[in-house]
Amino acid sequence: MLDQLAAGLAEIMTWERMGFALLGCFLGTFFGVMPGLGPVTAIAVLFPITTYLDPLSGIVMLAAIYYGGMYGGSTTAILVNIPGEVASLPAALEGYPMTQRGRAGAALAVAAISSFTAGIIGSLGVIILGSSVAHLALRFGPPEMLGLVLFALTAVAGLVSGSMFKGLSMAALGILLSMVGYDMISGSTVMTGGTWTLAQGFAIVPVMIGLFGIGEILRTLTTRGHSAKSAPLGKLMPTKKELKDSVAPTARGTAQGFSFGLIPGMLPSIMALLSYSWERQRAEKKGGSQFGNGDIRGIAGPEAANNGAAMGGFVPLLSLGIPTGPSMALVLGALMVYGLTPGPTMFTQNAEFTSGILVSFLVANVILLILNLPLVPMWARLARVPFHVMGPLVLILCLVGAYLDRNSFFDIFVCLGAGIFALLCHKASLPLAPLVMGFILGPMLQETMRQSIAMSGTFYLERPIFMAFAGVAILTIAWSIWRARRHTTSLRRAEASS
Amino acid sequence: MKHLKLASAVVAACALTLTACGDDDGETDYPTEAIDLTIPFGAGGATDLAARAMAEALADELGQPVNPTNREGANQITAVSYVNDATADGYTLLADGGGSSTLQSLLEDLPYEWDDRTFIARVASGSHAYAVSANSGIETMDDLIEAIQEDPSSFSIAWLGGTSTSDFTTLQLLAEIDVDANDINWVPFTGSGDAMQAAAAGDVDLAVGGTSATAALYSSGDLIPLAKTGEDPNFPDVPLTADEGFPELDMIYWVGLSGPADLDDAVAEVLATTLEGLSDDEDLAASFEDLGMVVDVLTGDEFEVYIETEAETFAELDGALED
């Protein structure tokens, strides 16, 4: 295994390939920083260029673009509260409040460091595991996936600190919204009111940019006084305490992300939300939680989980050709174009090439860390630009991002609508994160449920993995309801008045 | 939208004034600017990559950039509407296929007539494979047919919502062996990749999809493609349906080019001739081969007839289903 690594390293460490990696990191970061353009778009758009290179250089550049896109996405989320992709949502939830407190630098640095850690450990994990656990992926049929989705939905409990009822209602609303459009399974239109515009359905990126980016602008505009002033510029790098607080969440996020990432369907973005939920619950139990007001643990954990899951996903992808999400599907397409069919041979006959790929992830992570840390002061200064300059700029960025996701004008209106909706939710103190969670899990819930029932009317009795996940899900929900009820009477009063 | 239309109108007007001078000989200097190629699905899938390969080859030949734009959603209807409504100047074209044309002939209340467009060319095609789990005990097409006929209601097959040629490849088999499609235990999936994974795991008894969708799980020994419906050089060991005694099982999927209904004949001609010239292009053949497809150019009347026949075949097979 070590010689594999060494061989891979030797392949990558040429001036030419390092140059492509650096270029890829720059291009990827550029795409990632633009809201609406994430790693997936970056790869899709830049992919044709890489086909002119030899396969390994092409993959090196793609890996760099992919990671650049992921790092860049967190930057926009932290600085201007626009999560350009679901995985950056925790970075917006906790990072943006930190920016307002003048801790943007710390948030950016911790995001980069924890992504980096998970990326490095994850790459090593893929090399060590090889194809040995790949067949785990085949154990996860529709019923098991259904169990996993139910389990993931329980994360709602940790996405809100207040009323569980409000959280679940928002998640249900998210599921409903995700169903609007053309239903591929039945071939009919759902909740479209007969218009073909709505048959496109809602895409998550414009909805999320609207909820958070536009929502924040509207909030600033409607609150008179101090909130429109620019954020102070505090100490740029993380304090000792902030770093110390990030260590454990990063370790947990990496481990959770990587192990769940081995399962197909467990998207890195879902893992980021799960990790956020778990870290928040843990912090609240221990006391001293700053969650919701900029807690560094809510950045460290999810950033690591996202990157860890992305790495774990390479095990089923490389050995069985099973993509665990859209970006993995894109990498699969890239491999096909290079004439490589994923399969067990990727770790035997093509081992050199595979270790080349994995080493290129390591290299991309190192380059991005070196690239991003010195950039932190520059980005952080952006947060000081006054609102009358920054506001219109962010608004334009949001709308352009919403349009670019599917090249659709409809999405611009969706984005604006979501922004207004977010403002109303804020006034009614309804949490938005569960809505996003429901939105991404909704289609999976629907699909796996239909599949499981079609496979067998009594699937829930036949599949032990499903039973385990469903059991844990029910217990978690029951426990959080019980905890919420016991918590305070004031909570109950708030619930009654809403 | 309005601004875009206005802009297109201005561009078209300019183009008209320009061409007006040299119009006597019926020639066109098309293309003089970048062409927008609308791809009706999201970025990254095998069909998206195929459309992009086509765009690249076209750009090389025409000497103008061909920019692929993904407009996904609403079962490809959004993209087709977009191109239908665009100015018919040849600068907005559609990366067409069965799913965005002939399969739509089966849809009710489509916002346009499915064949109300200019079909320019089919560029490449790919074949399908019937695949089962390596642990299923099924090793040949005959084994498969026997298993289906024995008890159709307990035989589960992956179904992609009737929006894919893969589903019609399955229906073709059922029609061929006289099994009522309504008796089958259909399990819904949204993509052939997921369906193949379920077949390999034994969660469904049969999955049908493009040959390339079976590649990885075939090489890992979990999935057996029993037969392929057409040539695919990547799978020399998988027998052709014709060799197994079923020449009627010949469903292919294709990628091609179309434009708005009133596209100028001269422009369509330029594009068709250019694509015909790519029939023997080795680079293009190589890029399609990696995607499990072969260059398979068809233009003019032959292509029109092909489209009609395909729509008829789909309608006939679809008639076997109750809902």
mmCIF file with all atom_site columns, C-alpha atoms in Angstrom, chain B residues 37-195:
data_model
loop_
_atom_site.group_PDB
_atom_site.id
_atom_site.type_symbol
_atom_site.label_atom_id
_atom_site.label_alt_id
_atom_site.label_comp_id
_atom_site.label_asym_id
_atom_site.label_entity_id
_atom_site.label_seq_id
_atom_site.pdbx_PDB_ins_code
_atom_site.Cartn_x
_atom_site.Cartn_y
_atom_site.Cartn_z
_atom_site.occupancy
_atom_site.B_iso_or_equiv
_atom_site.pdbx_formal_charge
_atom_site.auth_seq_id
_atom_site.auth_comp_id
_atom_site.auth_asym_id
_atom_site.auth_atom_id
_atom_site.pdbx_PDB_model_num
ATOM 1   C CA . LEU B 1 37  ? -26.713 23.773  -28.176 1.00 0.00 ? 37  LEU B CA 1
ATOM 2   C CA . THR B 1 38  ? -29.443 23.041  -25.631 1.00 0.00 ? 38  THR B CA 1
ATOM 3   C CA . ILE B 1 39  ? -28.992 19.773  -23.778 1.00 0.00 ? 39  ILE B CA 1
ATOM 4   C CA . PRO B 1 40  ? -32.307 18.596  -22.271 1.00 0.00 ? 40  PRO B CA 1
ATOM 5   C CA . PHE B 1 41  ? -30.855 17.034  -19.117 1.00 0.00 ? 41  PHE B CA 1
ATOM 6   C CA . GLY B 1 42  ? -28.440 17.836  -16.306 1.00 0.00 ? 42  GLY B CA 1
ATOM 7   C CA . ALA B 1 43  ? -24.680 17.821  -16.684 1.00 0.00 ? 43  ALA B CA 1
ATOM 8   C CA . GLY B 1 44  ? -22.608 14.708  -16.204 1.00 0.00 ? 44  GLY B CA 1
ATOM 9   C CA . GLY B 1 45  ? -24.619 11.716  -17.431 1.00 0.00 ? 45  GLY B CA 1
ATOM 10  C CA . ALA B 1 46  ? -23.518 9.529   -20.327 1.00 0.00 ? 46  ALA B CA 1
ATOM 11  C CA . THR B 1 47  ? -26.007 11.188  -22.692 1.00 0.00 ? 47  THR B CA 1
ATOM 12  C CA . ASP B 1 48  ? -24.826 14.651  -21.649 1.00 0.00 ? 48  ASP B CA 1
ATOM 13  C CA . LEU B 1 49  ? -21.251 13.626  -22.391 1.00 0.00 ? 49  LEU B CA 1
ATOM 14  C CA . ALA B 1 50  ? -22.362 12.274  -25.770 1.00 0.00 ? 50  ALA B CA 1
ATOM 15  C CA . ALA B 1 51  ? -24.075 15.576  -26.622 1.00 0.00 ? 51  ALA B CA 1
ATOM 16  C CA . ARG B 1 52  ? -20.943 17.442  -25.595 1.00 0.00 ? 52  ARG B CA 1
ATOM 17  C CA . ALA B 1 53  ? -18.796 15.211  -27.809 1.00 0.00 ? 53  ALA B CA 1
ATOM 18  C CA . MET B 1 54  ? -21.134 16.027  -30.685 1.00 0.00 ? 54  MET B CA 1
ATOM 19  C CA . ALA B 1 55  ? -20.887 19.773  -29.892 1.00 0.00 ? 55  ALA B CA 1
ATOM 20  C CA . GLU B 1 56  ? -17.113 19.651  -29.920 1.00 0.00 ? 56  GLU B CA 1
ATOM 21  C CA . ALA B 1 57  ? -16.889 17.826  -33.245 1.00 0.00 ? 57  ALA B CA 1
ATOM 22  C CA . LEU B 1 58  ? -19.427 20.202  -34.787 1.00 0.00 ? 58  LEU B CA 1
ATOM 23  C CA . ALA B 1 59  ? -17.497 23.250  -33.573 1.00 0.00 ? 59  ALA B CA 1
ATOM 24  C CA . ASP B 1 60  ? -14.270 21.919  -35.098 1.00 0.00 ? 60  ASP B CA 1
ATOM 25  C CA . GLU B 1 61  ? -15.934 21.408  -38.462 1.00 0.00 ? 61  GLU B CA 1
ATOM 26  C CA . LEU B 1 62  ? -17.964 24.624  -38.570 1.00 0.00 ? 62  LEU B CA 1
ATOM 27  C CA . GLY B 1 63  ? -15.193 26.874  -37.293 1.00 0.00 ? 63  GLY B CA 1
ATOM 28  C CA . GLN B 1 64  ? -17.549 28.507  -34.800 1.00 0.00 ? 64  GLN B CA 1
ATOM 29  C CA . PRO B 1 65  ? -17.946 27.685  -31.095 1.00 0.00 ? 65  PRO B CA 1
ATOM 30  C CA . VAL B 1 66  ? -20.841 25.378  -30.207 1.00 0.00 ? 66  VAL B CA 1
ATOM 31  C CA . ASN B 1 67  ? -21.761 26.089  -26.580 1.00 0.00 ? 67  ASN B CA 1
ATOM 32  C CA . PRO B 1 68  ? -23.613 23.340  -24.735 1.00 0.00 ? 68  PRO B CA 1
ATOM 33  C CA . THR B 1 69  ? -26.214 24.629  -22.232 1.00 0.00 ? 69  THR B CA 1
ATOM 34  C CA . ASN B 1 70  ? -27.981 22.222  -19.898 1.00 0.00 ? 70  ASN B CA 1
ATOM 35  C CA . ARG B 1 71  ? -31.691 22.965  -19.470 1.00 0.00 ? 71  ARG B CA 1
ATOM 36  C CA . GLU B 1 72  ? -33.023 20.126  -17.416 1.00 0.00 ? 72  GLU B CA 1
ATOM 37  C CA . GLY B 1 73  ? -36.395 19.443  -15.912 1.00 0.00 ? 73  GLY B CA 1
ATOM 38  C CA . ALA B 1 74  ? -39.974 18.425  -16.685 1.00 0.00 ? 74  ALA B CA 1
ATOM 39  C CA . ASN B 1 75  ? -38.915 15.268  -18.504 1.00 0.00 ? 75  ASN B CA 1
ATOM 40  C CA . GLN B 1 76  ? -36.957 17.228  -21.150 1.00 0.00 ? 76  GLN B CA 1
ATOM 41  C CA . ILE B 1 77  ? -40.048 19.274  -22.070 1.00 0.00 ? 77  ILE B CA 1
ATOM 42  C CA . THR B 1 78  ? -38.510 22.527  -20.788 1.00 0.00 ? 78  THR B CA 1
ATOM 43  C CA . ALA B 1 79  ? -35.570 22.241  -23.163 1.00 0.00 ? 79  ALA B CA 1
ATOM 44  C CA . VAL B 1 80  ? -37.660 21.316  -26.214 1.00 0.00 ? 80  VAL B CA 1
ATOM 45  C CA . SER B 1 81  ? -40.030 24.245  -25.535 1.00 0.00 ? 81  SER B CA 1
ATOM 46  C CA . TYR B 1 82  ? -37.049 26.556  -25.227 1.00 0.00 ? 82  TYR B CA 1
ATOM 47  C CA . VAL B 1 83  ? -35.646 25.574  -28.624 1.00 0.00 ? 83  VAL B CA 1
ATOM 48  C CA . ASN B 1 84  ? -39.108 25.569  -30.247 1.00 0.00 ? 84  ASN B CA 1
ATOM 49  C CA . ASP B 1 85  ? -39.639 29.150  -29.110 1.00 0.00 ? 85  ASP B CA 1
ATOM 50  C CA . ALA B 1 86  ? -36.167 30.343  -30.116 1.00 0.00 ? 86  ALA B CA 1
ATOM 51  C CA . THR B 1 87  ? -35.529 32.257  -33.322 1.00 0.00 ? 87  THR B CA 1
ATOM 52  C CA . ALA B 1 88  ? -35.171 29.724  -36.126 1.00 0.00 ? 88  ALA B CA 1
ATOM 53  C CA . ASP B 1 89  ? -31.817 31.045  -37.289 1.00 0.00 ? 89  ASP B CA 1
ATOM 54  C CA . GLY B 1 90  ? -29.771 27.952  -36.567 1.00 0.00 ? 90  GLY B CA 1
ATOM 55  C CA . TYR B 1 91  ? -28.030 29.526  -33.578 1.00 0.00 ? 91  TYR B CA 1
ATOM 56  C CA . THR B 1 92  ? -30.218 27.708  -31.068 1.00 0.00 ? 92  THR B CA 1
ATOM 57  C CA . LEU B 1 93  ? -30.278 23.957  -31.582 1.00 0.00 ? 93  LEU B CA 1
ATOM 58  C CA . LEU B 1 94  ? -31.360 20.941  -29.566 1.00 0.00 ? 94  LEU B CA 1
ATOM 59  C CA . ALA B 1 95  ? -29.282 17.895  -28.676 1.00 0.00 ? 95  ALA B CA 1
ATOM 60  C CA . ASP B 1 96  ? -32.162 15.579  -29.478 1.00 0.00 ? 96  ASP B CA 1
ATOM 61  C CA . GLY B 1 97  ? -32.809 11.942  -28.689 1.00 0.00 ? 97  GLY B CA 1
ATOM 62  C CA . GLY B 1 98  ? -35.630 9.444   -28.296 1.00 0.00 ? 98  GLY B CA 1
ATOM 63  C CA . GLY B 1 99  ? -36.556 10.806  -24.870 1.00 0.00 ? 99  GLY B CA 1
ATOM 64  C CA . SER B 1 100 ? -36.992 14.359  -26.146 1.00 0.00 ? 100 SER B CA 1
ATOM 65  C CA . SER B 1 101 ? -38.813 13.426  -29.360 1.00 0.00 ? 101 SER B CA 1
ATOM 66  C CA . THR B 1 102 ? -40.402 10.075  -30.225 1.00 0.00 ? 102 THR B CA 1
ATOM 67  C CA . LEU B 1 103 ? -41.040 9.044   -26.614 1.00 0.00 ? 103 LEU B CA 1
ATOM 68  C CA . GLN B 1 104 ? -42.859 12.331  -26.095 1.00 0.00 ? 104 GLN B CA 1
ATOM 69  C CA . SER B 1 105 ? -45.367 11.273  -28.756 1.00 0.00 ? 105 SER B CA 1
ATOM 70  C CA . LEU B 1 106 ? -46.860 9.089   -26.011 1.00 0.00 ? 106 LEU B CA 1
ATOM 71  C CA . LEU B 1 107 ? -47.439 11.987  -23.627 1.00 0.00 ? 107 LEU B CA 1
ATOM 72  C CA . GLU B 1 108 ? -50.810 13.619  -23.244 1.00 0.00 ? 108 GLU B CA 1
ATOM 73  C CA . ASP B 1 109 ? -51.206 17.413  -22.999 1.00 0.00 ? 109 ASP B CA 1
ATOM 74  C CA . LEU B 1 110 ? -47.708 18.142  -24.280 1.00 0.00 ? 110 LEU B CA 1
ATOM 75  C CA . PRO B 1 111 ? -47.382 21.940  -24.705 1.00 0.00 ? 111 PRO B CA 1
ATOM 76  C CA . TYR B 1 112 ? -46.322 21.474  -28.378 1.00 0.00 ? 112 TYR B CA 1
ATOM 77  C CA . GLU B 1 113 ? -46.693 18.966  -31.202 1.00 0.00 ? 113 GLU B CA 1
ATOM 78  C CA . TRP B 1 114 ? -43.896 16.467  -30.657 1.00 0.00 ? 114 TRP B CA 1
ATOM 79  C CA . ASP B 1 115 ? -42.868 16.334  -34.334 1.00 0.00 ? 115 ASP B CA 1
ATOM 80  C CA . ASP B 1 116 ? -43.235 20.069  -34.938 1.00 0.00 ? 116 ASP B CA 1
ATOM 81  C CA . ARG B 1 117 ? -39.501 20.670  -35.293 1.00 0.00 ? 117 ARG B CA 1
ATOM 82  C CA . THR B 1 118 ? -36.753 20.273  -37.880 1.00 0.00 ? 118 THR B CA 1
ATOM 83  C CA . PHE B 1 119 ? -35.054 16.927  -37.399 1.00 0.00 ? 119 PHE B CA 1
ATOM 84  C CA . ILE B 1 120 ? -31.548 17.474  -38.756 1.00 0.00 ? 120 ILE B CA 1
ATOM 85  C CA . ALA B 1 121 ? -29.576 14.327  -38.025 1.00 0.00 ? 121 ALA B CA 1
ATOM 86  C CA . ARG B 1 122 ? -28.999 11.335  -35.836 1.00 0.00 ? 122 ARG B CA 1
ATOM 87  C CA . VAL B 1 123 ? -25.303 11.333  -34.960 1.00 0.00 ? 123 VAL B CA 1
ATOM 88  C CA . ALA B 1 124 ? -24.624 8.346   -32.736 1.00 0.00 ? 124 ALA B CA 1
ATOM 89  C CA . SER B 1 125 ? -26.474 5.406   -31.269 1.00 0.00 ? 125 SER B CA 1
ATOM 90  C CA . GLY B 1 126 ? -25.997 2.949   -28.454 1.00 0.00 ? 126 GLY B CA 1
ATOM 91  C CA . SER B 1 127 ? -27.455 -0.436  -27.682 1.00 0.00 ? 127 SER B CA 1
ATOM 92  C CA . HIS B 1 128 ? -29.185 -1.857  -24.618 1.00 0.00 ? 128 HIS B CA 1
ATOM 93  C CA . ALA B 1 129 ? -28.432 -4.909  -22.520 1.00 0.00 ? 129 ALA B CA 1
ATOM 94  C CA . TYR B 1 130 ? -30.693 -7.290  -20.589 1.00 0.00 ? 130 TYR B CA 1
ATOM 95  C CA . ALA B 1 131 ? -28.940 -7.817  -17.253 1.00 0.00 ? 131 ALA B CA 1
ATOM 96  C CA . VAL B 1 132 ? -29.459 -10.139 -14.292 1.00 0.00 ? 132 VAL B CA 1
ATOM 97  C CA . SER B 1 133 ? -27.655 -10.871 -11.032 1.00 0.00 ? 133 SER B CA 1
ATOM 98  C CA . ALA B 1 134 ? -24.714 -13.266 -11.159 1.00 0.00 ? 134 ALA B CA 1
ATOM 99  C CA . ASN B 1 135 ? -26.414 -15.224 -8.345  1.00 0.00 ? 135 ASN B CA 1
ATOM 100 C CA . SER B 1 136 ? -29.736 -15.557 -10.148 1.00 0.00 ? 136 SER B CA 1
ATOM 101 C CA . GLY B 1 137 ? -28.936 -18.862 -11.820 1.00 0.00 ? 137 GLY B CA 1
ATOM 102 C CA . ILE B 1 138 ? -29.984 -17.275 -15.124 1.00 0.00 ? 138 ILE B CA 1
ATOM 103 C CA . GLU B 1 139 ? -27.208 -17.548 -17.682 1.00 0.00 ? 139 GLU B CA 1
ATOM 104 C CA . THR B 1 140 ? -28.776 -17.205 -21.122 1.00 0.00 ? 140 THR B CA 1
ATOM 105 C CA . MET B 1 141 ? -31.663 -15.410 -22.793 1.00 0.00 ? 141 MET B CA 1
ATOM 106 C CA . ASP B 1 142 ? -33.511 -18.740 -22.872 1.00 0.00 ? 142 ASP B CA 1
ATOM 107 C CA . ASP B 1 143 ? -33.120 -19.141 -19.095 1.00 0.00 ? 143 ASP B CA 1
ATOM 108 C CA . LEU B 1 144 ? -34.435 -15.608 -18.682 1.00 0.00 ? 144 LEU B CA 1
ATOM 109 C CA . ILE B 1 145 ? -37.477 -16.175 -20.869 1.00 0.00 ? 145 ILE B CA 1
ATOM 110 C CA . GLU B 1 146 ? -38.274 -19.408 -19.082 1.00 0.00 ? 146 GLU B CA 1
ATOM 111 C CA . ALA B 1 147 ? -38.084 -17.651 -15.704 1.00 0.00 ? 147 ALA B CA 1
ATOM 112 C CA . ILE B 1 148 ? -40.364 -14.806 -16.829 1.00 0.00 ? 148 ILE B CA 1
ATOM 113 C CA . GLN B 1 149 ? -42.920 -17.104 -18.464 1.00 0.00 ? 149 GLN B CA 1
ATOM 114 C CA . GLU B 1 150 ? -43.051 -19.410 -15.475 1.00 0.00 ? 150 GLU B CA 1
ATOM 115 C CA . ASP B 1 151 ? -44.612 -16.810 -13.184 1.00 0.00 ? 151 ASP B CA 1
ATOM 116 C CA . PRO B 1 152 ? -44.685 -13.217 -14.506 1.00 0.00 ? 152 PRO B CA 1
ATOM 117 C CA . SER B 1 153 ? -46.360 -11.843 -11.363 1.00 0.00 ? 153 SER B CA 1
ATOM 118 C CA . SER B 1 154 ? -43.483 -12.844 -9.102  1.00 0.00 ? 154 SER B CA 1
ATOM 119 C CA . PHE B 1 155 ? -40.861 -11.753 -11.612 1.00 0.00 ? 155 PHE B CA 1
ATOM 120 C CA . SER B 1 156 ? -39.672 -8.228  -10.823 1.00 0.00 ? 156 SER B CA 1
ATOM 121 C CA . ILE B 1 157 ? -38.281 -5.904  -13.474 1.00 0.00 ? 157 ILE B CA 1
ATOM 122 C CA . ALA B 1 158 ? -36.867 -2.404  -13.079 1.00 0.00 ? 158 ALA B CA 1
ATOM 123 C CA . TRP B 1 159 ? -39.080 0.310   -14.662 1.00 0.00 ? 159 TRP B CA 1
ATOM 124 C CA . LEU B 1 160 ? -37.818 3.797   -15.495 1.00 0.00 ? 160 LEU B CA 1
ATOM 125 C CA . GLY B 1 161 ? -41.230 5.450   -15.693 1.00 0.00 ? 161 GLY B CA 1
ATOM 126 C CA . GLY B 1 162 ? -41.711 4.817   -19.407 1.00 0.00 ? 162 GLY B CA 1
ATOM 127 C CA . THR B 1 163 ? -39.569 7.873   -20.138 1.00 0.00 ? 163 THR B CA 1
ATOM 128 C CA . SER B 1 164 ? -36.603 5.914   -21.413 1.00 0.00 ? 164 SER B CA 1
ATOM 129 C CA . THR B 1 165 ? -35.840 3.690   -24.383 1.00 0.00 ? 165 THR B CA 1
ATOM 130 C CA . SER B 1 166 ? -34.669 1.102   -21.833 1.00 0.00 ? 166 SER B CA 1
ATOM 131 C CA . ASP B 1 167 ? -38.278 0.512   -20.782 1.00 0.00 ? 167 ASP B CA 1
ATOM 132 C CA . PHE B 1 168 ? -39.288 -0.094  -24.380 1.00 0.00 ? 168 PHE B CA 1
ATOM 133 C CA . THR B 1 169 ? -36.416 -2.531  -24.794 1.00 0.00 ? 169 THR B CA 1
ATOM 134 C CA . THR B 1 170 ? -38.012 -4.469  -21.929 1.00 0.00 ? 170 THR B CA 1
ATOM 135 C CA . LEU B 1 171 ? -41.505 -4.211  -23.420 1.00 0.00 ? 171 LEU B CA 1
ATOM 136 C CA . GLN B 1 172 ? -40.125 -5.442  -26.740 1.00 0.00 ? 172 GLN B CA 1
ATOM 137 C CA . LEU B 1 173 ? -38.877 -8.590  -25.012 1.00 0.00 ? 173 LEU B CA 1
ATOM 138 C CA . LEU B 1 174 ? -42.208 -9.184  -23.272 1.00 0.00 ? 174 LEU B CA 1
ATOM 139 C CA . ALA B 1 175 ? -44.117 -8.727  -26.543 1.00 0.00 ? 175 ALA B CA 1
ATOM 140 C CA . GLU B 1 176 ? -41.744 -11.126 -28.250 1.00 0.00 ? 176 GLU B CA 1
ATOM 141 C CA . ILE B 1 177 ? -42.320 -13.905 -25.708 1.00 0.00 ? 177 ILE B CA 1
ATOM 142 C CA . ASP B 1 178 ? -46.072 -13.276 -25.357 1.00 0.00 ? 178 ASP B CA 1
ATOM 143 C CA . VAL B 1 179 ? -46.029 -12.209 -21.733 1.00 0.00 ? 179 VAL B CA 1
ATOM 144 C CA . ASP B 1 180 ? -48.628 -9.617  -20.705 1.00 0.00 ? 180 ASP B CA 1
ATOM 145 C CA . ALA B 1 181 ? -46.684 -6.575  -19.499 1.00 0.00 ? 181 ALA B CA 1
ATOM 146 C CA . ASN B 1 182 ? -49.414 -5.857  -16.947 1.00 0.00 ? 182 ASN B CA 1
ATOM 147 C CA . ASP B 1 183 ? -48.672 -9.128  -15.131 1.00 0.00 ? 183 ASP B CA 1
ATOM 148 C CA . ILE B 1 184 ? -45.052 -8.212  -14.371 1.00 0.00 ? 184 ILE B CA 1
ATOM 149 C CA . ASN B 1 185 ? -44.027 -6.986  -10.919 1.00 0.00 ? 185 ASN B CA 1
ATOM 150 C CA . TRP B 1 186 ? -42.587 -3.587  -11.928 1.00 0.00 ? 186 TRP B CA 1
ATOM 151 C CA . VAL B 1 187 ? -40.233 -1.841  -9.506  1.00 0.00 ? 187 VAL B CA 1
ATOM 152 C CA . PRO B 1 188 ? -39.744 1.880   -10.277 1.00 0.00 ? 188 PRO B CA 1
ATOM 153 C CA . PHE B 1 189 ? -36.300 3.506   -10.627 1.00 0.00 ? 189 PHE B CA 1
ATOM 154 C CA . THR B 1 190 ? -35.227 6.934   -11.844 1.00 0.00 ? 190 THR B CA 1
ATOM 155 C CA . GLY B 1 191 ? -32.085 5.892   -13.687 1.00 0.00 ? 191 GLY B CA 1
ATOM 156 C CA . SER B 1 192 ? -30.581 2.804   -15.279 1.00 0.00 ? 192 SER B CA 1
ATOM 157 C CA . GLY B 1 193 ? -27.528 3.045   -12.991 1.00 0.00 ? 193 GLY B CA 1
ATOM 158 C CA . ASP B 1 194 ? -29.687 2.481   -9.900  1.00 0.00 ? 194 ASP B CA 1
ATOM 159 C CA . ALA B 1 195 ? -31.625 -0.219  -11.718 1.00 0.00 ? 195 ALA B CA 1
#
